[in-house]
Short mmCIF file of N, CA and C and ligand atoms in Angstrom, two decimals:
data_model
loop_
_atom_site.label_atom_id
_atom_site.label_comp_id
_atom_site.label_asym_id
_atom_site.label_seq_id
_atom_site.Cartn_x
_atom_site.Cartn_y
_atom_site.Cartn_z
N MET F 1266 -42.46 -109.64 -61.95
CA MET F 1266 -42.28 -110.97 -61.83
C MET F 1266 -43.68 -111.79 -61.77
N LYS F 1267 -44.60 -111.11 -61.23
CA LYS F 1267 -45.99 -111.53 -61.15
C LYS F 1267 -46.52 -111.88 -62.53
N LYS F 1268 -46.22 -111.13 -63.31
CA LYS F 1268 -46.72 -111.20 -64.71
C LYS F 1268 -46.30 -112.53 -65.39
N ILE F 1269 -45.11 -112.87 -65.06
CA ILE F 1269 -44.60 -114.15 -65.60
C ILE F 1269 -45.38 -115.29 -65.09
N PHE F 1270 -45.58 -115.23 -63.78
CA PHE F 1270 -46.32 -116.38 -63.15
C PHE F 1270 -47.74 -116.48 -63.92
N LEU F 1271 -48.27 -115.28 -64.03
CA LEU F 1271 -49.66 -115.33 -64.76
C LEU F 1271 -49.61 -116.01 -66.04
N MET F 1272 -48.58 -115.70 -66.98
CA MET F 1272 -48.43 -116.34 -68.18
C MET F 1272 -48.33 -117.79 -68.06
N ALA F 1273 -47.46 -118.28 -67.14
CA ALA F 1273 -47.16 -119.59 -66.98
C ALA F 1273 -48.40 -120.47 -66.59
N PHE F 1274 -49.27 -119.73 -65.80
CA PHE F 1274 -50.56 -120.54 -65.35
C PHE F 1274 -51.67 -120.39 -66.22
N VAL F 1275 -51.83 -119.11 -66.70
CA VAL F 1275 -53.04 -118.80 -67.56
C VAL F 1275 -53.14 -119.78 -68.74
N LEU F 1276 -51.85 -119.83 -69.45
CA LEU F 1276 -51.89 -120.50 -70.71
C LEU F 1276 -52.29 -121.94 -70.71
N PRO F 1277 -51.69 -122.83 -69.95
CA PRO F 1277 -52.11 -124.15 -69.92
C PRO F 1277 -53.55 -124.31 -69.60
N LEU F 1278 -54.11 -123.50 -68.83
CA LEU F 1278 -55.44 -123.51 -68.33
C LEU F 1278 -56.30 -123.23 -69.66
N VAL F 1279 -56.01 -122.30 -70.29
CA VAL F 1279 -56.84 -121.80 -71.41
C VAL F 1279 -56.79 -122.83 -72.54
N PHE F 1280 -55.59 -123.33 -72.64
CA PHE F 1280 -55.39 -124.40 -73.84
C PHE F 1280 -56.12 -125.68 -73.57
N SER F 1281 -56.24 -126.08 -72.31
CA SER F 1281 -56.86 -127.21 -71.87
C SER F 1281 -58.36 -127.11 -72.28
N CYS F 1282 -58.93 -125.96 -72.36
CA CYS F 1282 -60.33 -125.71 -72.80
C CYS F 1282 -60.45 -125.84 -74.29
N GLY F 1283 -59.26 -125.72 -75.02
CA GLY F 1283 -59.34 -125.70 -76.42
C GLY F 1283 -59.86 -124.35 -77.09
N LYS F 1284 -59.74 -123.27 -76.40
CA LYS F 1284 -60.28 -122.13 -77.05
C LYS F 1284 -59.11 -121.26 -77.52
N GLU F 1285 -58.66 -121.38 -78.72
CA GLU F 1285 -57.45 -120.61 -79.09
C GLU F 1285 -57.66 -119.23 -79.25
N GLU F 1286 -58.78 -118.78 -79.59
CA GLU F 1286 -59.08 -117.33 -79.82
C GLU F 1286 -58.80 -116.53 -78.47
N LYS F 1287 -59.37 -117.16 -77.45
CA LYS F 1287 -59.31 -116.60 -76.13
C LYS F 1287 -57.84 -116.50 -75.62
N SER F 1288 -57.11 -117.57 -75.91
CA SER F 1288 -55.85 -117.74 -75.43
C SER F 1288 -54.90 -116.54 -76.02
N ASN F 1289 -55.13 -116.26 -77.34
CA ASN F 1289 -54.38 -115.25 -77.93
C ASN F 1289 -54.68 -113.87 -77.25
N ALA F 1290 -55.95 -113.58 -77.02
CA ALA F 1290 -56.29 -112.31 -76.54
C ALA F 1290 -55.68 -112.16 -75.11
N ASN F 1291 -55.65 -113.24 -74.41
CA ASN F 1291 -55.15 -113.13 -73.03
C ASN F 1291 -53.65 -112.78 -73.10
N THR F 1292 -52.89 -113.51 -73.95
CA THR F 1292 -51.46 -113.47 -73.94
C THR F 1292 -51.16 -112.08 -74.34
N ASP F 1293 -51.97 -111.41 -75.27
CA ASP F 1293 -51.63 -110.09 -75.73
C ASP F 1293 -51.65 -109.07 -74.55
N ILE F 1294 -52.74 -109.18 -73.80
CA ILE F 1294 -52.90 -108.36 -72.66
C ILE F 1294 -51.70 -108.41 -71.63
N ILE F 1295 -51.40 -109.76 -71.42
CA ILE F 1295 -50.28 -110.01 -70.44
C ILE F 1295 -48.95 -109.49 -70.93
N GLU F 1296 -48.68 -109.70 -72.18
CA GLU F 1296 -47.53 -109.27 -72.79
C GLU F 1296 -47.36 -107.82 -72.71
N TYR F 1297 -48.31 -107.10 -73.01
CA TYR F 1297 -48.12 -105.61 -73.00
C TYR F 1297 -47.87 -105.03 -71.56
N ASN F 1298 -48.51 -105.77 -70.49
CA ASN F 1298 -48.23 -105.44 -69.13
C ASN F 1298 -46.78 -105.70 -68.88
N GLU F 1299 -46.31 -106.87 -69.37
CA GLU F 1299 -44.99 -107.24 -69.08
C GLU F 1299 -43.94 -106.21 -69.55
N THR F 1300 -44.03 -105.71 -70.83
CA THR F 1300 -43.10 -104.80 -71.43
C THR F 1300 -43.00 -103.50 -70.68
N SER F 1301 -44.22 -103.17 -69.82
CA SER F 1301 -44.24 -101.92 -69.10
C SER F 1301 -43.65 -102.13 -67.74
N THR F 1302 -43.33 -103.34 -67.44
CA THR F 1302 -42.75 -103.49 -66.09
C THR F 1302 -41.20 -103.62 -66.16
N PRO F 1303 -40.43 -102.77 -65.70
CA PRO F 1303 -39.03 -102.78 -65.90
C PRO F 1303 -38.25 -103.95 -65.48
N GLU F 1304 -38.62 -104.55 -64.39
CA GLU F 1304 -37.84 -105.66 -63.83
C GLU F 1304 -38.13 -106.93 -64.62
N ALA F 1305 -39.26 -106.88 -65.37
CA ALA F 1305 -39.60 -108.16 -66.09
C ALA F 1305 -38.75 -108.19 -67.33
N SER F 1306 -38.21 -107.18 -67.92
CA SER F 1306 -37.47 -107.27 -69.11
C SER F 1306 -35.99 -107.61 -68.91
N ALA F 1307 -35.64 -107.79 -67.68
CA ALA F 1307 -34.18 -108.28 -67.54
C ALA F 1307 -33.81 -109.55 -68.14
N PRO F 1308 -34.41 -110.73 -67.81
CA PRO F 1308 -34.03 -111.93 -68.38
C PRO F 1308 -34.43 -112.13 -69.78
N ALA F 1309 -33.76 -111.49 -70.75
CA ALA F 1309 -34.24 -111.41 -72.09
C ALA F 1309 -34.31 -112.82 -72.75
N ALA F 1310 -33.50 -113.71 -72.40
CA ALA F 1310 -33.35 -114.93 -73.16
C ALA F 1310 -34.59 -115.70 -73.03
N ALA F 1311 -35.29 -115.83 -71.79
CA ALA F 1311 -36.38 -116.63 -71.64
C ALA F 1311 -37.72 -116.03 -72.10
N GLN F 1312 -37.69 -114.80 -72.41
CA GLN F 1312 -38.97 -113.99 -72.67
C GLN F 1312 -39.50 -114.56 -74.00
N THR F 1313 -40.86 -114.78 -73.93
CA THR F 1313 -41.57 -115.15 -75.14
C THR F 1313 -42.25 -113.91 -75.65
N THR F 1314 -42.52 -113.98 -76.96
CA THR F 1314 -43.26 -112.84 -77.53
C THR F 1314 -44.25 -113.32 -78.59
N ASN F 1315 -45.34 -112.63 -78.77
CA ASN F 1315 -46.28 -112.94 -79.83
C ASN F 1315 -46.16 -111.87 -80.97
N HIS F 1316 -45.36 -110.87 -80.79
CA HIS F 1316 -45.17 -109.81 -81.67
C HIS F 1316 -43.82 -109.64 -82.10
N ILE F 1317 -43.44 -110.02 -83.27
CA ILE F 1317 -42.00 -109.96 -83.79
C ILE F 1317 -41.92 -108.80 -84.70
N VAL F 1318 -41.02 -107.80 -84.50
CA VAL F 1318 -40.78 -106.86 -85.45
C VAL F 1318 -39.36 -106.92 -85.73
N ILE F 1319 -39.05 -107.03 -87.08
CA ILE F 1319 -37.72 -107.02 -87.59
C ILE F 1319 -37.49 -106.07 -88.65
N LYS F 1320 -36.36 -105.27 -88.46
CA LYS F 1320 -36.04 -104.18 -89.43
C LYS F 1320 -34.88 -104.62 -90.32
N ALA F 1321 -35.03 -104.37 -91.54
CA ALA F 1321 -34.06 -104.71 -92.62
C ALA F 1321 -33.58 -103.29 -93.10
N ASN F 1322 -32.34 -103.24 -93.67
CA ASN F 1322 -31.81 -101.98 -94.25
C ASN F 1322 -30.97 -102.31 -95.40
N ASP F 1323 -30.50 -101.20 -96.03
CA ASP F 1323 -29.58 -101.41 -97.16
C ASP F 1323 -28.22 -101.94 -96.81
N ASP F 1324 -27.98 -102.12 -95.53
CA ASP F 1324 -26.69 -102.78 -95.18
C ASP F 1324 -26.82 -104.42 -95.13
N MET F 1325 -27.88 -104.88 -95.57
CA MET F 1325 -28.10 -106.40 -95.65
C MET F 1325 -28.03 -107.11 -94.33
N THR F 1326 -28.74 -106.48 -93.34
CA THR F 1326 -28.79 -107.16 -92.07
C THR F 1326 -30.22 -107.20 -91.53
N PHE F 1327 -30.48 -108.07 -90.46
CA PHE F 1327 -31.75 -107.98 -89.73
C PHE F 1327 -31.34 -107.38 -88.44
N ASP F 1328 -32.12 -106.38 -87.94
CA ASP F 1328 -31.62 -105.81 -86.62
C ASP F 1328 -31.79 -106.68 -85.47
N LYS F 1329 -32.58 -107.79 -85.50
CA LYS F 1329 -32.73 -108.76 -84.51
C LYS F 1329 -32.73 -110.15 -85.07
N THR F 1330 -32.04 -111.09 -84.41
CA THR F 1330 -32.00 -112.43 -85.09
C THR F 1330 -32.33 -113.53 -84.12
N ALA F 1331 -32.94 -113.30 -82.98
CA ALA F 1331 -33.19 -114.47 -82.13
C ALA F 1331 -34.49 -114.11 -81.36
N PHE F 1332 -35.46 -115.02 -81.48
CA PHE F 1332 -36.77 -114.76 -80.77
C PHE F 1332 -37.13 -116.11 -80.13
N THR F 1333 -38.04 -115.97 -79.06
CA THR F 1333 -38.62 -117.16 -78.50
C THR F 1333 -40.11 -116.92 -78.44
N VAL F 1334 -40.83 -117.89 -78.88
CA VAL F 1334 -42.29 -117.89 -79.02
C VAL F 1334 -42.81 -119.13 -78.32
N LYS F 1335 -44.18 -119.13 -78.10
CA LYS F 1335 -44.87 -120.18 -77.45
C LYS F 1335 -45.46 -121.14 -78.61
N VAL F 1336 -45.26 -122.39 -78.35
CA VAL F 1336 -45.92 -123.38 -79.32
C VAL F 1336 -47.41 -123.25 -79.27
N GLY F 1337 -47.92 -123.15 -80.55
CA GLY F 1337 -49.53 -123.32 -80.63
C GLY F 1337 -50.13 -121.85 -80.63
N GLU F 1338 -49.31 -120.76 -80.47
CA GLU F 1338 -49.94 -119.46 -80.35
C GLU F 1338 -49.77 -118.68 -81.69
N GLU F 1339 -50.70 -117.85 -81.93
CA GLU F 1339 -50.57 -117.11 -83.17
C GLU F 1339 -49.51 -115.99 -82.94
N ILE F 1340 -48.50 -116.03 -83.91
CA ILE F 1340 -47.46 -115.06 -83.87
C ILE F 1340 -47.60 -114.06 -85.04
N THR F 1341 -47.54 -112.86 -84.68
CA THR F 1341 -47.57 -111.72 -85.68
C THR F 1341 -46.04 -111.34 -85.88
N LEU F 1342 -45.67 -111.39 -87.24
CA LEU F 1342 -44.30 -110.86 -87.56
C LEU F 1342 -44.41 -109.78 -88.55
N LEU F 1343 -43.81 -108.55 -88.24
CA LEU F 1343 -43.71 -107.44 -89.07
C LEU F 1343 -42.30 -107.31 -89.57
N LEU F 1344 -42.13 -107.41 -90.87
CA LEU F 1344 -40.81 -107.14 -91.45
C LEU F 1344 -40.82 -105.69 -92.03
N MET F 1345 -39.90 -104.86 -91.64
CA MET F 1345 -39.94 -103.51 -92.21
C MET F 1345 -38.58 -103.29 -92.96
N ASN F 1346 -38.68 -102.93 -94.19
CA ASN F 1346 -37.43 -102.64 -94.96
C ASN F 1346 -37.22 -101.12 -94.91
N ASN F 1347 -36.40 -100.61 -94.04
CA ASN F 1347 -36.14 -99.26 -93.78
C ASN F 1347 -35.09 -98.64 -94.78
N GLY F 1348 -34.66 -99.51 -95.66
CA GLY F 1348 -33.60 -98.98 -96.69
C GLY F 1348 -34.36 -98.06 -97.77
N THR F 1349 -33.62 -97.65 -98.64
CA THR F 1349 -34.10 -96.83 -99.73
C THR F 1349 -34.03 -97.37 -101.11
N MET F 1350 -33.12 -98.47 -101.18
CA MET F 1350 -32.93 -99.12 -102.52
C MET F 1350 -34.20 -99.89 -103.00
N SER F 1351 -34.14 -100.16 -104.29
CA SER F 1351 -35.33 -100.73 -104.94
C SER F 1351 -35.37 -102.39 -104.54
N LYS F 1352 -36.59 -102.91 -104.79
CA LYS F 1352 -36.69 -104.30 -104.57
C LYS F 1352 -35.72 -105.15 -105.39
N GLU F 1353 -35.50 -104.62 -106.62
CA GLU F 1353 -34.68 -105.39 -107.54
C GLU F 1353 -33.22 -105.42 -107.20
N ALA F 1354 -32.76 -104.28 -106.62
CA ALA F 1354 -31.29 -104.18 -106.17
C ALA F 1354 -31.08 -104.65 -104.84
N MET F 1355 -31.99 -104.39 -103.83
CA MET F 1355 -31.73 -104.60 -102.41
C MET F 1355 -33.16 -105.08 -101.85
N GLY F 1356 -33.69 -106.04 -102.40
CA GLY F 1356 -34.96 -106.60 -101.78
C GLY F 1356 -34.71 -107.39 -100.62
N HIS F 1357 -35.68 -107.49 -99.62
CA HIS F 1357 -35.49 -108.25 -98.51
C HIS F 1357 -36.85 -109.04 -98.28
N ASN F 1358 -36.80 -110.28 -97.86
CA ASN F 1358 -37.96 -110.95 -97.34
C ASN F 1358 -37.47 -111.66 -96.12
N LEU F 1359 -38.49 -112.38 -95.62
CA LEU F 1359 -38.14 -113.21 -94.34
C LEU F 1359 -38.83 -114.54 -94.55
N VAL F 1360 -37.96 -115.68 -94.68
CA VAL F 1360 -38.55 -116.92 -94.88
C VAL F 1360 -38.29 -117.76 -93.59
N ILE F 1361 -39.28 -118.33 -92.90
CA ILE F 1361 -39.03 -119.25 -91.85
C ILE F 1361 -39.11 -120.58 -92.31
N LEU F 1362 -38.06 -121.36 -92.06
CA LEU F 1362 -37.91 -122.77 -92.50
C LEU F 1362 -38.41 -123.81 -91.52
N ASN F 1363 -38.92 -124.85 -92.04
CA ASN F 1363 -39.34 -125.92 -91.10
C ASN F 1363 -38.09 -126.56 -90.51
N GLN F 1364 -38.22 -127.18 -89.51
CA GLN F 1364 -37.16 -127.98 -88.89
C GLN F 1364 -36.39 -128.98 -89.74
N GLY F 1365 -35.24 -129.03 -89.68
CA GLY F 1365 -34.37 -130.07 -90.49
C GLY F 1365 -34.13 -129.61 -91.93
N VAL F 1366 -34.55 -128.48 -92.31
CA VAL F 1366 -34.25 -128.01 -93.69
C VAL F 1366 -32.95 -127.25 -93.66
N ASP F 1367 -31.97 -127.67 -94.57
CA ASP F 1367 -30.64 -127.07 -94.65
C ASP F 1367 -30.89 -125.61 -95.26
N ILE F 1368 -30.38 -124.62 -94.50
CA ILE F 1368 -30.54 -123.23 -94.95
C ILE F 1368 -29.75 -122.90 -96.12
N GLY F 1369 -28.59 -123.52 -96.30
CA GLY F 1369 -27.71 -123.33 -97.48
C GLY F 1369 -28.34 -123.84 -98.75
N ASP F 1370 -28.97 -125.12 -98.63
CA ASP F 1370 -29.67 -125.68 -99.72
C ASP F 1370 -30.84 -124.95 -100.17
N PHE F 1371 -31.62 -124.43 -99.12
CA PHE F 1371 -32.77 -123.50 -99.45
C PHE F 1371 -32.32 -122.24 -100.19
N ALA F 1372 -31.38 -121.61 -99.67
CA ALA F 1372 -30.96 -120.34 -100.22
C ALA F 1372 -30.45 -120.52 -101.70
N TYR F 1373 -29.71 -121.62 -101.94
CA TYR F 1373 -29.26 -121.86 -103.31
C TYR F 1373 -30.34 -121.99 -104.21
N ALA F 1374 -31.33 -122.85 -103.77
CA ALA F 1374 -32.54 -123.10 -104.64
C ALA F 1374 -33.30 -121.81 -104.94
N ALA F 1375 -33.36 -120.96 -103.90
CA ALA F 1375 -34.26 -119.77 -104.00
C ALA F 1375 -33.54 -118.73 -104.90
N SER F 1376 -32.25 -118.77 -104.89
CA SER F 1376 -31.49 -117.70 -105.64
C SER F 1376 -31.76 -117.56 -107.11
N SER F 1377 -32.21 -118.54 -107.71
CA SER F 1377 -32.55 -118.42 -109.08
C SER F 1377 -33.98 -118.23 -109.52
N GLU F 1378 -34.94 -118.10 -108.39
CA GLU F 1378 -36.35 -117.96 -108.52
C GLU F 1378 -36.84 -116.51 -108.56
N LYS F 1379 -36.21 -115.87 -109.41
CA LYS F 1379 -36.70 -114.35 -109.50
C LYS F 1379 -38.23 -114.10 -109.63
N ASP F 1380 -38.70 -115.02 -110.60
CA ASP F 1380 -40.09 -114.90 -111.02
C ASP F 1380 -41.09 -115.02 -109.84
N THR F 1381 -40.64 -115.67 -108.81
CA THR F 1381 -41.57 -115.89 -107.57
C THR F 1381 -40.92 -115.11 -106.41
N ASP F 1382 -40.28 -114.09 -106.64
CA ASP F 1382 -39.66 -113.28 -105.52
C ASP F 1382 -38.71 -114.19 -104.67
N TYR F 1383 -38.02 -115.13 -105.24
CA TYR F 1383 -37.07 -115.93 -104.63
C TYR F 1383 -37.76 -116.85 -103.54
N ILE F 1384 -38.99 -117.20 -103.79
CA ILE F 1384 -39.55 -118.35 -102.96
C ILE F 1384 -39.66 -119.51 -103.95
N PRO F 1385 -38.82 -120.52 -103.74
CA PRO F 1385 -38.78 -121.62 -104.73
C PRO F 1385 -40.07 -122.49 -104.60
N LYS F 1386 -40.67 -122.63 -105.73
CA LYS F 1386 -41.97 -123.43 -105.79
C LYS F 1386 -41.59 -124.85 -105.42
N GLU F 1387 -40.55 -125.45 -105.76
CA GLU F 1387 -40.32 -126.91 -105.41
C GLU F 1387 -39.97 -127.05 -103.89
N LYS F 1388 -39.94 -125.99 -103.16
CA LYS F 1388 -39.41 -126.03 -101.89
C LYS F 1388 -40.51 -125.50 -100.90
N GLN F 1389 -41.76 -125.47 -101.33
CA GLN F 1389 -42.90 -125.08 -100.45
C GLN F 1389 -42.93 -125.82 -99.15
N ALA F 1390 -42.71 -127.05 -99.25
CA ALA F 1390 -42.70 -127.95 -98.04
C ALA F 1390 -41.77 -127.46 -96.95
N ASP F 1391 -40.77 -126.91 -97.40
CA ASP F 1391 -39.63 -126.57 -96.40
C ASP F 1391 -39.99 -125.24 -95.73
N ILE F 1392 -41.03 -124.50 -96.14
CA ILE F 1392 -41.32 -123.27 -95.52
C ILE F 1392 -42.43 -123.32 -94.59
N LEU F 1393 -42.19 -122.65 -93.42
CA LEU F 1393 -43.21 -122.56 -92.43
C LEU F 1393 -44.07 -121.23 -92.66
N ALA F 1394 -43.41 -120.27 -92.96
CA ALA F 1394 -44.12 -118.91 -93.16
C ALA F 1394 -43.08 -118.04 -93.93
N HIS F 1395 -43.73 -117.17 -94.72
CA HIS F 1395 -42.70 -116.11 -95.33
C HIS F 1395 -43.47 -114.78 -95.61
N THR F 1396 -42.59 -113.73 -95.69
CA THR F 1396 -43.24 -112.42 -96.05
C THR F 1396 -43.01 -112.22 -97.53
N LYS F 1397 -43.57 -111.09 -98.03
CA LYS F 1397 -43.34 -110.67 -99.36
C LYS F 1397 -41.93 -110.18 -99.49
N LEU F 1398 -41.42 -110.09 -100.68
CA LEU F 1398 -40.17 -109.41 -100.96
C LEU F 1398 -40.30 -107.93 -100.91
N LEU F 1399 -39.58 -107.22 -100.17
CA LEU F 1399 -39.81 -105.69 -99.95
C LEU F 1399 -38.78 -104.92 -100.60
N GLY F 1400 -39.07 -103.77 -101.22
CA GLY F 1400 -38.11 -102.75 -101.60
C GLY F 1400 -38.06 -101.74 -100.40
N GLY F 1401 -37.23 -100.86 -100.62
CA GLY F 1401 -37.03 -99.67 -99.48
C GLY F 1401 -38.48 -99.25 -99.11
N LYS F 1402 -38.49 -98.89 -97.80
CA LYS F 1402 -39.74 -98.24 -97.18
C LYS F 1402 -41.00 -99.09 -97.35
N GLU F 1403 -40.90 -100.45 -97.60
CA GLU F 1403 -42.03 -101.30 -97.65
C GLU F 1403 -42.06 -102.13 -96.44
N ASN F 1404 -43.27 -102.52 -96.03
CA ASN F 1404 -43.53 -103.45 -94.75
C ASN F 1404 -44.35 -104.53 -95.22
N ASP F 1405 -44.32 -105.63 -94.57
CA ASP F 1405 -45.20 -106.74 -94.67
C ASP F 1405 -45.35 -107.38 -93.33
N GLN F 1406 -46.66 -107.67 -92.99
CA GLN F 1406 -46.88 -108.44 -91.69
C GLN F 1406 -47.51 -109.73 -92.04
N ILE F 1407 -47.01 -110.84 -91.40
CA ILE F 1407 -47.61 -112.14 -91.52
C ILE F 1407 -48.05 -112.62 -90.18
N LYS F 1408 -48.84 -113.69 -90.16
CA LYS F 1408 -49.21 -114.41 -88.95
C LYS F 1408 -49.01 -115.89 -89.16
N PHE F 1409 -48.57 -116.58 -88.13
CA PHE F 1409 -48.34 -118.01 -88.28
C PHE F 1409 -48.25 -118.64 -86.91
N LYS F 1410 -48.31 -120.00 -86.89
CA LYS F 1410 -48.20 -120.62 -85.55
C LYS F 1410 -47.18 -121.66 -85.78
N ILE F 1411 -46.49 -121.95 -84.66
CA ILE F 1411 -45.46 -123.08 -84.64
C ILE F 1411 -46.15 -124.10 -83.70
N GLU F 1412 -46.17 -125.35 -84.29
CA GLU F 1412 -47.00 -126.44 -83.54
C GLU F 1412 -45.94 -127.38 -82.82
N LYS F 1413 -44.79 -127.24 -83.15
CA LYS F 1413 -43.76 -128.13 -82.43
C LYS F 1413 -42.59 -127.46 -81.86
N ALA F 1414 -42.15 -127.75 -80.57
CA ALA F 1414 -41.11 -127.01 -80.03
C ALA F 1414 -39.84 -127.26 -80.68
N GLY F 1415 -38.96 -126.32 -80.65
CA GLY F 1415 -37.63 -126.48 -81.16
C GLY F 1415 -37.12 -125.20 -81.93
N ASP F 1416 -36.08 -125.32 -82.56
CA ASP F 1416 -35.56 -124.18 -83.31
C ASP F 1416 -35.91 -124.10 -84.73
N TYR F 1417 -36.12 -122.82 -85.26
CA TYR F 1417 -36.62 -122.68 -86.73
C TYR F 1417 -35.76 -121.58 -87.26
N GLN F 1418 -34.99 -121.76 -88.19
CA GLN F 1418 -34.15 -120.85 -88.83
C GLN F 1418 -34.87 -120.05 -89.81
N PHE F 1419 -34.60 -118.70 -89.82
CA PHE F 1419 -35.07 -117.84 -90.93
C PHE F 1419 -33.99 -117.15 -91.60
N LEU F 1420 -34.36 -116.71 -92.80
CA LEU F 1420 -33.39 -116.09 -93.74
C LEU F 1420 -34.15 -115.06 -94.69
N CYS F 1421 -33.28 -114.13 -95.22
CA CYS F 1421 -33.69 -113.50 -96.47
C CYS F 1421 -33.24 -114.22 -97.65
N SER F 1422 -34.07 -114.59 -98.52
CA SER F 1422 -33.69 -115.47 -99.67
C SER F 1422 -33.39 -114.67 -100.94
N PHE F 1423 -33.10 -113.39 -100.83
CA PHE F 1423 -32.64 -112.56 -101.99
C PHE F 1423 -31.16 -113.13 -102.27
N PRO F 1424 -30.88 -113.12 -103.44
CA PRO F 1424 -29.47 -113.79 -103.81
C PRO F 1424 -28.47 -113.06 -103.07
N GLY F 1425 -27.51 -113.79 -102.39
CA GLY F 1425 -26.41 -113.15 -101.70
C GLY F 1425 -26.65 -112.72 -100.29
N HIS F 1426 -27.92 -112.72 -99.81
CA HIS F 1426 -28.12 -112.01 -98.60
C HIS F 1426 -28.14 -112.89 -97.41
N THR F 1427 -28.26 -114.27 -97.62
CA THR F 1427 -28.51 -115.24 -96.60
C THR F 1427 -27.30 -115.26 -95.58
N ALA F 1428 -26.09 -115.04 -96.12
CA ALA F 1428 -25.09 -115.16 -95.20
C ALA F 1428 -25.11 -114.10 -94.07
N THR F 1429 -25.61 -112.96 -94.28
CA THR F 1429 -25.66 -111.92 -93.28
C THR F 1429 -27.05 -111.71 -92.89
N MET F 1430 -28.06 -112.36 -93.46
CA MET F 1430 -29.53 -112.08 -93.04
C MET F 1430 -30.06 -113.46 -92.77
N GLN F 1431 -29.89 -113.89 -91.51
CA GLN F 1431 -30.47 -115.07 -90.99
C GLN F 1431 -30.52 -115.00 -89.52
N GLY F 1432 -31.42 -115.82 -88.91
CA GLY F 1432 -31.65 -115.91 -87.43
C GLY F 1432 -32.46 -117.02 -87.14
N LYS F 1433 -32.97 -117.03 -85.87
CA LYS F 1433 -33.53 -118.21 -85.27
C LYS F 1433 -34.75 -117.92 -84.42
N ILE F 1434 -35.82 -118.73 -84.59
CA ILE F 1434 -37.00 -118.55 -83.63
C ILE F 1434 -37.01 -119.81 -82.90
N THR F 1435 -37.02 -119.76 -81.57
CA THR F 1435 -37.10 -120.89 -80.72
C THR F 1435 -38.61 -120.96 -80.18
N ALA F 1436 -39.24 -122.17 -80.38
CA ALA F 1436 -40.60 -122.30 -80.02
C ALA F 1436 -40.49 -123.17 -78.72
N VAL F 1437 -41.23 -122.84 -77.80
CA VAL F 1437 -41.14 -123.48 -76.39
C VAL F 1437 -42.57 -123.80 -75.98
N ASN F 1438 -42.74 -124.82 -75.22
CA ASN F 1438 -44.09 -125.25 -74.81
C ASN F 1438 -44.49 -124.39 -73.56
CU1 CU Q 375 -32.25 -109.30 -98.00
#
């Protein structure tokens, strides 16, 4: 529990100095301490993370679909496609949408954009961040920041996958 208090107090202090680099380094250290403390992992809903790891498979699902992150911090997201099928048959990506974007509209627009790996050119403004399209046994890691608190939906934009491959990142202050 001590670690949670540290996080709550250290962050605003560091941010008020405007040194983002430093704040990232600090939260990394604190977070690793936190995961090694058994009692700290109990209230999962409120825990924030800077390191998101999501695994996809040939069964067309993401293994985790809800994350909470801190506004303004650099987030690392690793998408792992643990399947064995090709990118053409069972490719997976992860696209994080900006707030207010309709996930169904986006998926529909993306589904015909094979040339750009289902990242629609005319919808760039809807995208907060996205990974590459991955075939079996491929990984991609991206970094991004969320500057405004709230919920952000993510999806796999490969045709037909969005219904079973979507989730939500909640950004908190
Ligand atoms: Cu997919």
